[in-house]
């Protein structure tokens, strides 16, 4: 029934390749089917003014799409002179999601910036950014721990994200672009490795949904995130 | 236990005054406790390029805060030269929420723009904007129906929104600013009058939550929205 | 002869309601006929660099119109990415006018920002902003005096403004929008309670005028400002 | 008494050299003492949308200062990414002033843009821009008349401007920069050759003035403009 | 003598992998040592206004660097709200260089946009962009030829670029970042496969050079470009 | 053969008038035929952050065109809200060229900003800006030397620039606008008085060139710069 032939609860093939750029403190290329996102982590010993002196760290994120990551070319945001509303919304989500999984006191007063740049898009770029972004973040944190700049791991529970939605009336896991553009209801679910919820964003465009349907999608999301977390762990330990 | 002395499931006093500005096709001033938002609806017979010729209508929203709607003065976005990320995120949410409750085919090929301007802020401005925005939208649609420009009501089921969160470990309804700034987990719940879900945004800042807690907040939200819908109906019929 | 049926030297009904927002140090809603402007005053103990160390205070103003304050919806300046030329010109005028009525030495080295946001427009928004802005300013200053942060009143003489113009060849007081859009010559007159002049801006669009006509308009302006000053005083003392 | 040694009612030496750039339809370099402004007129057969089909012409103006036209270097507005408030205010004034002296019906449906660029500033740049701008405008109009594209002269009465103010308590004509920076009250007076008023802008910064003083400044302005108009006429006929 | 141990006239290892993104009409990832650039070509049947109706095609380019392509993180240009001067200069160069190698009449009235996004930077990103950009362009053109939308090949002679400079007083080929940051004189040389020159940009920062040195660098550039052209041809035919 | 009737190796008449503005530390108006550029130099004792504490000076440049310096009016960059790509490219070139001729250690830790504003354009504005910019720079440096703020001259060898190109197949010196708009190959050549090269930018638009042709243009450039340097010296010593 799904355009890709996948089962309702089947994710696309996922791979995470680390060490993608030599300059970043942590980096990976995450591929969720045909969605490819390059994630890098940059450690900065300076923190934003609002946490100066608090002893707490900060994690923030920026998101971008290469102009031809999409079917038809998008205008380059740098050339347009501003980031679009969708970009702003997504990068705020990524930062908030990753921060929720960080013990900011253990991180210490420093900032880590996660850049997520979409090389090729086929649906689910924000979820791939969060999942890959956590890996880049973890690699950067490991570097700090190895250098004994921090002593207890601020990232005890992985953070991963997956989208689910109602496609042709059925709850499906990990929407690709053809499904995403058809689905009247879809959501992004961000969970930890221990199945705690970090963020649920379930929206309808021209439709509504019931609590029962919401629970079905949450069940799928828990399954998807479990699989993603295994892949994250393997990537970090590779 | 709550700073305001309210019960856990008690909303702030809510009022909606319509006909606030003489120029707009629909308008109201919604007060949810000390949060006051002015909502106006503007009908435009031209539609955005992407729906031209589709026979479908469009609803969009813009959001702003007066500089001194907040405890300390915020910089005016027009003077800064751009809308901040939070503004962009909120106005996209308002537009999406209202559209989900519209039969766009019944509306016909025209656009209605909802402007939500916060006069005084005390938490929950985006929810108040959606709830008040729906009233302004409904009044504008009623004008179109009265003028026989549309024949069947595109707004059969009201749309309203309320925030809920975990405050001091307890699930509470309709967070005000003192609660909002303390809550590690809070969510915005947008429902219809018939309790269908339109959007759930439950996020944690430096914390996580369980599915059980999520369900408790949803129960509160259903209660809150029921009360809001009664007030919306009364306002529209006043 | 006037569209509203008013006498040539008759102002529209004026009301000033204070204490409109709970956050601002001073606030009022001024209504001059169907022109409604919300004015707030914000005290800031920091001053702009160019007066640092001078011992003198500063008063500045910002002006905005809600998108649907006008007959047809105006684009939101924050969304356009800049303040238009008219906005910039008006807010400079408001700031200059209010400063002229302030003993900056008595105010002491602090800044007060007056925000004037037009809720509904029907001509004369800049004059209403100055008249209402002075009330907000006065209320904020009274707060400083009550807290004994300043000892002598820096606002001895009220400042108010009114527009006058040649409508259908006749000098008229307090132009409303239908008159304003017809008048070839109109002016904004800013005076103190003791009839000292602060600013006269009399311009012609596609016309010219004589010194005699200018003097007739000045006579009307003196009359109008006298009435406004009485209303200001009553509002401040309410 | 004046820093320059001039009499109270004495203007600085004024010269207007025409034909300064080979590309413009009209151009001049006006020197009012050490204030030097290059004015060009550009004829455009297309008009702005709001007058299309009206049969009426339009005159608009833009103003700029070269970065080192001032004592210390100003930041280049193009590099800052926007025109400052003062620039916007001035160019709107120039456009409005010149338009008031044009028979827009005789001009016909075309637009003339006056660019005023300050090469060297020493006070009074906006007045010099108006006075020189009128000459550039007149030269462009003469070209249209010579080409028989318009048949009756739309510029029957010259437009010129001069500043006056209270310096050390005395009314003085044509303020230079040292006077301008001291004067608490100063005004810009725009008149026609036949002494009709076009615009009066008399403002006080931290001071007020009486109607009597206003009349004294107007007397001076009439004298100054008479002299300027003679120089304009000579330049145009040269 | 060179930090990398390379001979004076030895290029870094170069590879070009094509078919990197599924959406673009042509794409490749070019690696010149540790400089990695992703190049995509987008065909657009609409052309810019200035060539409409000419029957000629157009090639343009845009350039960007991912924030963490560099040793320390660069601010994202989209977030800063504009492209920096260096970016603008580089993308104009890329577009001009590629256009010089195109028979615009054979291309026909359509536009091809080349996007060059630097994934990892180690010197010579603009030259790598031109060399890789030509491959992406050629692949897109081949697609047009295969579809018989164009009949004669508009890209008869490949275009490639290499940088040369004076490092420690010696002329060297293909500067990497450590050399580039030391070299007082360096140049970018853009040539065709038949050794015709397209663009020479040889600049000195705090130094000068002789015509003899210029000729030595040109000799090196001819050698480098010959090697690059072979790799381009192999990539296109792979 | 040339539209102007000049010989292939004949420059346009060149004049440099110094002391053009009273405020700048150095200034001149350079005329190369009908191309007129006003150049000013501003000394600033503060330096950009990246050289603070280095003991070295800095020279930078900004470039602009008056809107009606061209045949048809260009939009004002300040009004458009940004400098175009061509402007950015040119001002970076001017700054780099002048810096290459400066002994930054002898200049000492201060910055000199060269503003080049085109009053009238007829081809070759960037070369005229460099040639005139050097004169303004030299005059400012002379002022510093006279005030004994620097002791050894940081400008030992003049810097001048000229364009050459292939016009109708022939190498010609100092292209004017009619030639420039026809030439498929043209270059800007920046040399010192002792014929050392500073920058060569030879580009082709829709064409290519041989090394032999490049050498012919370099020969012409050497001739042109020799003549310019004599005029620079005379202007500085006038």
PDB file of N, CA, C and O in Angstrom, chain C residues 93-143:
ATOM      1  N   UNK C  93       9.396  62.812  14.829  1.00  0.00           N
ATOM      2  CA  UNK C  93       8.630  63.996  15.233  1.00  0.00           C
ATOM      3  C   UNK C  93       8.112  63.858  16.663  1.00  0.00           C
ATOM      4  O   UNK C  93       8.222  64.798  17.471  1.00  0.00           O
ATOM      5  N   UNK C  94       7.560  62.692  16.999  1.00  0.00           N
ATOM      6  CA  UNK C  94       7.012  62.503  18.349  1.00  0.00           C
ATOM      7  C   UNK C  94       8.114  62.667  19.396  1.00  0.00           C
ATOM      8  O   UNK C  94       7.948  63.367  20.405  1.00  0.00           O
ATOM      9  N   UNK C  95       9.242  62.045  19.153  1.00  0.00           N
ATOM     10  CA  UNK C  95      10.342  62.123  20.115  1.00  0.00           C
ATOM     11  C   UNK C  95      10.814  63.555  20.301  1.00  0.00           C
ATOM     12  O   UNK C  95      11.006  64.043  21.426  1.00  0.00           O
ATOM     13  N   UNK C  96      10.987  64.260  19.173  1.00  0.00           N
ATOM     14  CA  UNK C  96      11.477  65.635  19.212  1.00  0.00           C
ATOM     15  C   UNK C  96      10.494  66.521  19.968  1.00  0.00           C
ATOM     16  O   UNK C  96      10.882  67.364  20.780  1.00  0.00           O
ATOM     17  N   UNK C  97       9.204  66.317  19.675  1.00  0.00           N
ATOM     18  CA  UNK C  97       8.165  67.142  20.295  1.00  0.00           C
ATOM     19  C   UNK C  97       8.146  66.954  21.814  1.00  0.00           C
ATOM     20  O   UNK C  97       8.109  67.925  22.574  1.00  0.00           O
ATOM     21  N   UNK C  98       8.176  65.707  22.243  1.00  0.00           N
ATOM     22  CA  UNK C  98       8.099  65.462  23.681  1.00  0.00           C
ATOM     23  C   UNK C  98       9.360  65.960  24.386  1.00  0.00           C
ATOM     24  O   UNK C  98       9.288  66.536  25.482  1.00  0.00           O
ATOM     25  N   UNK C  99      10.516  65.768  23.738  1.00  0.00           N
ATOM     26  CA  UNK C  99      11.772  66.236  24.347  1.00  0.00           C
ATOM     27  C   UNK C  99      11.763  67.739  24.585  1.00  0.00           C
ATOM     28  O   UNK C  99      12.315  68.227  25.564  1.00  0.00           O
ATOM     29  N   UNK C 100      11.136  68.469  23.648  1.00  0.00           N
ATOM     30  CA  UNK C 100      11.139  69.930  23.769  1.00  0.00           C
ATOM     31  C   UNK C 100      10.405  70.384  25.020  1.00  0.00           C
ATOM     32  O   UNK C 100      10.626  71.494  25.515  1.00  0.00           O
ATOM     33  N   UNK C 101       9.530  69.548  25.545  1.00  0.00           N
ATOM     34  CA  UNK C 101       8.777  69.921  26.741  1.00  0.00           C
ATOM     35  C   UNK C 101       9.365  69.355  28.020  1.00  0.00           C
ATOM     36  O   UNK C 101       8.720  69.418  29.074  1.00  0.00           O
ATOM     37  N   UNK C 102      10.568  68.795  27.944  1.00  0.00           N
ATOM     38  CA  UNK C 102      11.173  68.145  29.106  1.00  0.00           C
ATOM     39  C   UNK C 102      12.380  68.939  29.593  1.00  0.00           C
ATOM     40  O   UNK C 102      13.204  69.360  28.787  1.00  0.00           O
ATOM     41  N   UNK C 103      12.452  69.143  30.882  1.00  0.00           N
ATOM     42  CA  UNK C 103      13.688  69.673  31.480  1.00  0.00           C
ATOM     43  C   UNK C 103      14.610  68.474  31.676  1.00  0.00           C
ATOM     44  O   UNK C 103      14.499  67.733  32.651  1.00  0.00           O
ATOM     45  N   UNK C 104      15.503  68.280  30.703  1.00  0.00           N
ATOM     46  CA  UNK C 104      16.297  67.050  30.675  1.00  0.00           C
ATOM     47  C   UNK C 104      17.258  66.934  31.851  1.00  0.00           C
ATOM     48  O   UNK C 104      17.667  65.836  32.220  1.00  0.00           O
ATOM     49  N   UNK C 105      17.582  68.064  32.432  1.00  0.00           N
ATOM     50  CA  UNK C 105      18.463  68.030  33.596  1.00  0.00           C
ATOM     51  C   UNK C 105      17.685  67.542  34.819  1.00  0.00           C
ATOM     52  O   UNK C 105      18.190  66.746  35.623  1.00  0.00           O
ATOM     53  N   UNK C 106      16.438  68.000  34.954  1.00  0.00           N
ATOM     54  CA  UNK C 106      15.623  67.542  36.076  1.00  0.00           C
ATOM     55  C   UNK C 106      15.281  66.054  35.943  1.00  0.00           C
ATOM     56  O   UNK C 106      15.134  65.344  36.942  1.00  0.00           O
ATOM     57  N   UNK C 107      15.177  65.575  34.709  1.00  0.00           N
ATOM     58  CA  UNK C 107      14.860  64.162  34.497  1.00  0.00           C
ATOM     59  C   UNK C 107      16.000  63.270  34.973  1.00  0.00           C
ATOM     60  O   UNK C 107      15.786  62.172  35.484  1.00  0.00           O
ATOM     61  N   UNK C 108      17.215  63.780  34.849  1.00  0.00           N
ATOM     62  CA  UNK C 108      18.374  62.987  35.245  1.00  0.00           C
ATOM     63  C   UNK C 108      18.745  61.992  34.166  1.00  0.00           C
ATOM     64  O   UNK C 108      17.980  61.759  33.223  1.00  0.00           O
ATOM     65  N   UNK C 109      19.900  61.397  34.306  1.00  0.00           N
ATOM     66  CA  UNK C 109      20.462  60.560  33.247  1.00  0.00           C
ATOM     67  C   UNK C 109      19.723  59.218  33.127  1.00  0.00           C
ATOM     68  O   UNK C 109      20.190  58.193  33.620  1.00  0.00           O
ATOM     69  N   UNK C 110      18.598  59.267  32.512  1.00  0.00           N
ATOM     70  CA  UNK C 110      17.811  58.052  32.221  1.00  0.00           C
ATOM     71  C   UNK C 110      17.026  58.304  30.935  1.00  0.00           C
ATOM     72  O   UNK C 110      16.879  59.452  30.514  1.00  0.00           O
ATOM     73  N   UNK C 111      16.559  57.234  30.337  1.00  0.00           N
ATOM     74  CA  UNK C 111      15.818  57.377  29.080  1.00  0.00           C
ATOM     75  C   UNK C 111      14.380  56.900  29.267  1.00  0.00           C
ATOM     76  O   UNK C 111      14.133  55.897  29.919  1.00  0.00           O
ATOM     77  N   UNK C 112      13.458  57.630  28.682  1.00  0.00           N
ATOM     78  CA  UNK C 112      12.069  57.168  28.649  1.00  0.00           C
ATOM     79  C   UNK C 112      11.672  56.988  27.186  1.00  0.00           C
ATOM     80  O   UNK C 112      11.850  57.893  26.363  1.00  0.00           O
ATOM     81  N   UNK C 113      11.197  55.777  26.867  1.00  0.00           N
ATOM     82  CA  UNK C 113      10.769  55.465  25.500  1.00  0.00           C
ATOM     83  C   UNK C 113       9.248  55.453  25.440  1.00  0.00           C
ATOM     84  O   UNK C 113       8.595  54.769  26.224  1.00  0.00           O
ATOM     85  N   UNK C 114       8.721  56.228  24.521  1.00  0.00           N
ATOM     86  CA  UNK C 114       7.271  56.282  24.328  1.00  0.00           C
ATOM     87  C   UNK C 114       6.927  55.448  23.101  1.00  0.00           C
ATOM     88  O   UNK C 114       7.437  55.715  22.008  1.00  0.00           O
ATOM     89  N   UNK C 115       6.100  54.427  23.282  1.00  0.00           N
ATOM     90  CA  UNK C 115       5.614  53.647  22.146  1.00  0.00           C
ATOM     91  C   UNK C 115       4.193  54.053  21.831  1.00  0.00           C
ATOM     92  O   UNK C 115       3.326  54.039  22.711  1.00  0.00           O
ATOM     93  N   UNK C 116       3.960  54.395  20.579  1.00  0.00           N
ATOM     94  CA  UNK C 116       2.626  54.803  20.147  1.00  0.00           C
ATOM     95  C   UNK C 116       2.173  53.816  19.081  1.00  0.00           C
ATOM     96  O   UNK C 116       2.754  53.776  17.996  1.00  0.00           O
ATOM     97  N   UNK C 117       1.175  53.032  19.392  1.00  0.00           N
ATOM     98  CA  UNK C 117       0.695  52.037  18.433  1.00  0.00           C
ATOM     99  C   UNK C 117      -0.756  52.320  18.094  1.00  0.00           C
ATOM    100  O   UNK C 117      -1.620  52.331  18.976  1.00  0.00           O
ATOM    101  N   UNK C 118      -0.980  52.521  16.812  1.00  0.00           N
ATOM    102  CA  UNK C 118      -2.303  52.900  16.345  1.00  0.00           C
ATOM    103  C   UNK C 118      -3.177  51.651  16.222  1.00  0.00           C
ATOM    104  O   UNK C 118      -2.857  50.738  15.469  1.00  0.00           O
ATOM    105  N   UNK C 119      -4.250  51.648  16.992  1.00  0.00           N
ATOM    106  CA  UNK C 119      -5.190  50.522  16.982  1.00  0.00           C
ATOM    107  C   UNK C 119      -6.227  50.721  15.880  1.00  0.00           C
ATOM    108  O   UNK C 119      -6.635  49.786  15.205  1.00  0.00           O
ATOM    109  N   UNK C 120      -6.627  51.961  15.699  1.00  0.00           N
ATOM    110  CA  UNK C 120      -7.613  52.302  14.665  1.00  0.00           C
ATOM    111  C   UNK C 120      -7.276  53.698  14.161  1.00  0.00           C
ATOM    112  O   UNK C 120      -7.022  54.602  14.966  1.00  0.00           O
ATOM    113  N   UNK C 121      -7.253  53.872  12.858  1.00  0.00           N
ATOM    114  CA  UNK C 121      -6.811  55.142  12.287  1.00  0.00           C
ATOM    115  C   UNK C 121      -7.939  55.829  11.551  1.00  0.00           C
ATOM    116  O   UNK C 121      -8.657  55.194  10.777  1.00  0.00           O
ATOM    117  N   UNK C 122      -8.076  57.134  11.803  1.00  0.00           N
ATOM    118  CA  UNK C 122      -9.047  57.927  11.054  1.00  0.00           C
ATOM    119  C   UNK C 122      -8.550  59.359  10.888  1.00  0.00           C
ATOM    120  O   UNK C 122      -9.290  60.315  11.056  1.00  0.00           O
ATOM    121  N   UNK C 123      -7.225  59.486  10.617  1.00  0.00           N
ATOM    122  CA  UNK C 123      -6.637  60.818  10.451  1.00  0.00           C
ATOM    123  C   UNK C 123      -6.079  61.344  11.758  1.00  0.00           C
ATOM    124  O   UNK C 123      -6.644  61.119  12.830  1.00  0.00           O
ATOM    125  N   UNK C 124      -4.940  62.015  11.681  1.00  0.00           N
ATOM    126  CA  UNK C 124      -4.389  62.663  12.871  1.00  0.00           C
ATOM    127  C   UNK C 124      -3.706  61.739  13.853  1.00  0.00           C
ATOM    128  O   UNK C 124      -3.637  62.033  15.045  1.00  0.00           O
ATOM    129  N   UNK C 125      -3.152  60.615  13.358  1.00  0.00           N
ATOM    130  CA  UNK C 125      -2.545  59.669  14.311  1.00  0.00           C
ATOM    131  C   UNK C 125      -1.281  60.239  14.943  1.00  0.00           C
ATOM    132  O   UNK C 125      -0.988  59.956  16.091  1.00  0.00           O
ATOM    133  N   UNK C 126      -0.533  61.053  14.219  1.00  0.00           N
ATOM    134  CA  UNK C 126       0.698  61.572  14.823  1.00  0.00           C
ATOM    135  C   UNK C 126       0.384  62.584  15.925  1.00  0.00           C
ATOM    136  O   UNK C 126       1.063  62.603  16.952  1.00  0.00           O
ATOM    137  N   UNK C 127      -0.644  63.385  15.711  1.00  0.00           N
ATOM    138  CA  UNK C 127      -1.018  64.347  16.756  1.00  0.00           C
ATOM    139  C   UNK C 127      -1.566  63.621  17.981  1.00  0.00           C
ATOM    140  O   UNK C 127      -1.208  63.941  19.118  1.00  0.00           O
ATOM    141  N   UNK C 128      -2.411  62.633  17.763  1.00  0.00           N
ATOM    142  CA  UNK C 128      -2.936  61.861  18.888  1.00  0.00           C
ATOM    143  C   UNK C 128      -1.797  61.181  19.637  1.00  0.00           C
ATOM    144  O   UNK C 128      -1.812  61.081  20.864  1.00  0.00           O
ATOM    145  N   UNK C 129      -0.785  60.712  18.899  1.00  0.00           N
ATOM    146  CA  UNK C 129       0.349  60.044  19.535  1.00  0.00           C
ATOM    147  C   UNK C 129       1.106  61.001  20.450  1.00  0.00           C
ATOM    148  O   UNK C 129       1.559  60.620  21.533  1.00  0.00           O
ATOM    149  N   UNK C 130       1.276  62.235  19.997  1.00  0.00           N
ATOM    150  CA  UNK C 130       2.001  63.215  20.822  1.00  0.00           C
ATOM    151  C   UNK C 130       1.186  63.563  22.065  1.00  0.00           C
ATOM    152  O   UNK C 130       1.703  63.571  23.176  1.00  0.00           O
ATOM    153  N   UNK C 131      -0.093  63.807  21.864  1.00  0.00           N
ATOM    154  CA  UNK C 131      -0.948  64.191  22.985  1.00  0.00           C
ATOM    155  C   UNK C 131      -1.052  63.046  24.003  1.00  0.00           C
ATOM    156  O   UNK C 131      -0.904  63.254  25.215  1.00  0.00           O
ATOM    157  N   UNK C 132      -1.275  61.837  23.516  1.00  0.00           N
ATOM    158  CA  UNK C 132      -1.353  60.678  24.407  1.00  0.00           C
ATOM    159  C   UNK C 132       0.025  60.311  24.955  1.00  0.00           C
ATOM    160  O   UNK C 132       0.150  59.885  26.104  1.00  0.00           O
ATOM    161  N   UNK C 133       1.032  60.461  24.109  1.00  0.00           N
ATOM    162  CA  UNK C 133       2.392  60.127  24.545  1.00  0.00           C
ATOM    163  C   UNK C 133       2.819  60.984  25.726  1.00  0.00           C
ATOM    164  O   UNK C 133       3.495  60.508  26.643  1.00  0.00           O
ATOM    165  N   UNK C 134       2.389  62.259  25.719  1.00  0.00           N
ATOM    166  CA  UNK C 134       2.764  63.128  26.836  1.00  0.00           C
ATOM    167  C   UNK C 134       2.118  62.620  28.131  1.00  0.00           C
ATOM    168  O   UNK C 134       2.746  62.664  29.199  1.00  0.00           O
ATOM    169  N   UNK C 135       0.890  62.134  28.041  1.00  0.00           N
ATOM    170  CA  UNK C 135       0.218  61.608  29.243  1.00  0.00           C
ATOM    171  C   UNK C 135       0.963  60.392  29.783  1.00  0.00           C
ATOM    172  O   UNK C 135       1.222  60.274  30.989  1.00  0.00           O
ATOM    173  N   UNK C 136       1.360  59.461  28.883  1.00  0.00           N
ATOM    174  CA  UNK C 136       2.108  58.283  29.330  1.00  0.00           C
ATOM    175  C   UNK C 136       3.424  58.710  29.965  1.00  0.00           C
ATOM    176  O   UNK C 136       3.841  58.189  31.007  1.00  0.00           O
ATOM    177  N   UNK C 137       4.063  59.680  29.332  1.00  0.00           N
ATOM    178  CA  UNK C 137       5.335  60.192  29.848  1.00  0.00           C
ATOM    179  C   UNK C 137       5.160  60.793  31.231  1.00  0.00           C
ATOM    180  O   UNK C 137       5.926  60.531  32.169  1.00  0.00           O
ATOM    181  N   UNK C 138       4.137  61.580  31.368  1.00  0.00           N
ATOM    182  CA  UNK C 138       3.867  62.250  32.642  1.00  0.00           C
ATOM    183  C   UNK C 138       3.617  61.219  33.749  1.00  0.00           C
ATOM    184  O   UNK C 138       4.107  61.370  34.881  1.00  0.00           O
ATOM    185  N   UNK C 139       2.861  60.174  33.421  1.00  0.00           N
ATOM    186  CA  UNK C 139       2.565  59.147  34.423  1.00  0.00           C
ATOM    187  C   UNK C 139       3.840  58.432  34.861  1.00  0.00           C
ATOM    188  O   UNK C 139       4.019  58.117  36.046  1.00  0.00           O
ATOM    189  N   UNK C 140       4.730  58.186  33.900  1.00  0.00           N
ATOM    190  CA  UNK C 140       5.991  57.529  34.248  1.00  0.00           C
ATOM    191  C   UNK C 140       6.843  58.442  35.122  1.00  0.00           C
ATOM    192  O   UNK C 140       7.465  58.015  36.090  1.00  0.00           O
ATOM    193  N   UNK C 141       6.856  59.712  34.772  1.00  0.00           N
ATOM    194  CA  UNK C 141       7.640  60.686  35.562  1.00  0.00           C
ATOM    195  C   UNK C 141       7.058  60.804  36.970  1.00  0.00           C
ATOM    196  O   UNK C 141       7.805  60.874  37.961  1.00  0.00           O
ATOM    197  N   UNK C 142       5.743  60.802  37.053  1.00  0.00           N
ATOM    198  CA  UNK C 142       5.119  60.861  38.391  1.00  0.00           C
ATOM    199  C   UNK C 142       5.556  59.684  39.258  1.00  0.00           C
ATOM    200  O   UNK C 142       5.772  59.832  40.464  1.00  0.00           O
ATOM    201  N   UNK C 143       5.697  58.522  38.605  1.00  0.00           N
ATOM    202  CA  UNK C 143       6.154  57.335  39.330  1.00  0.00           C
ATOM    203  C   UNK C 143       7.574  57.544  39.862  1.00  0.00           C
ATOM    204  O   UNK C 143       7.897  57.191  41.004  1.00  0.00           O
TER     205      UNK C 143
END
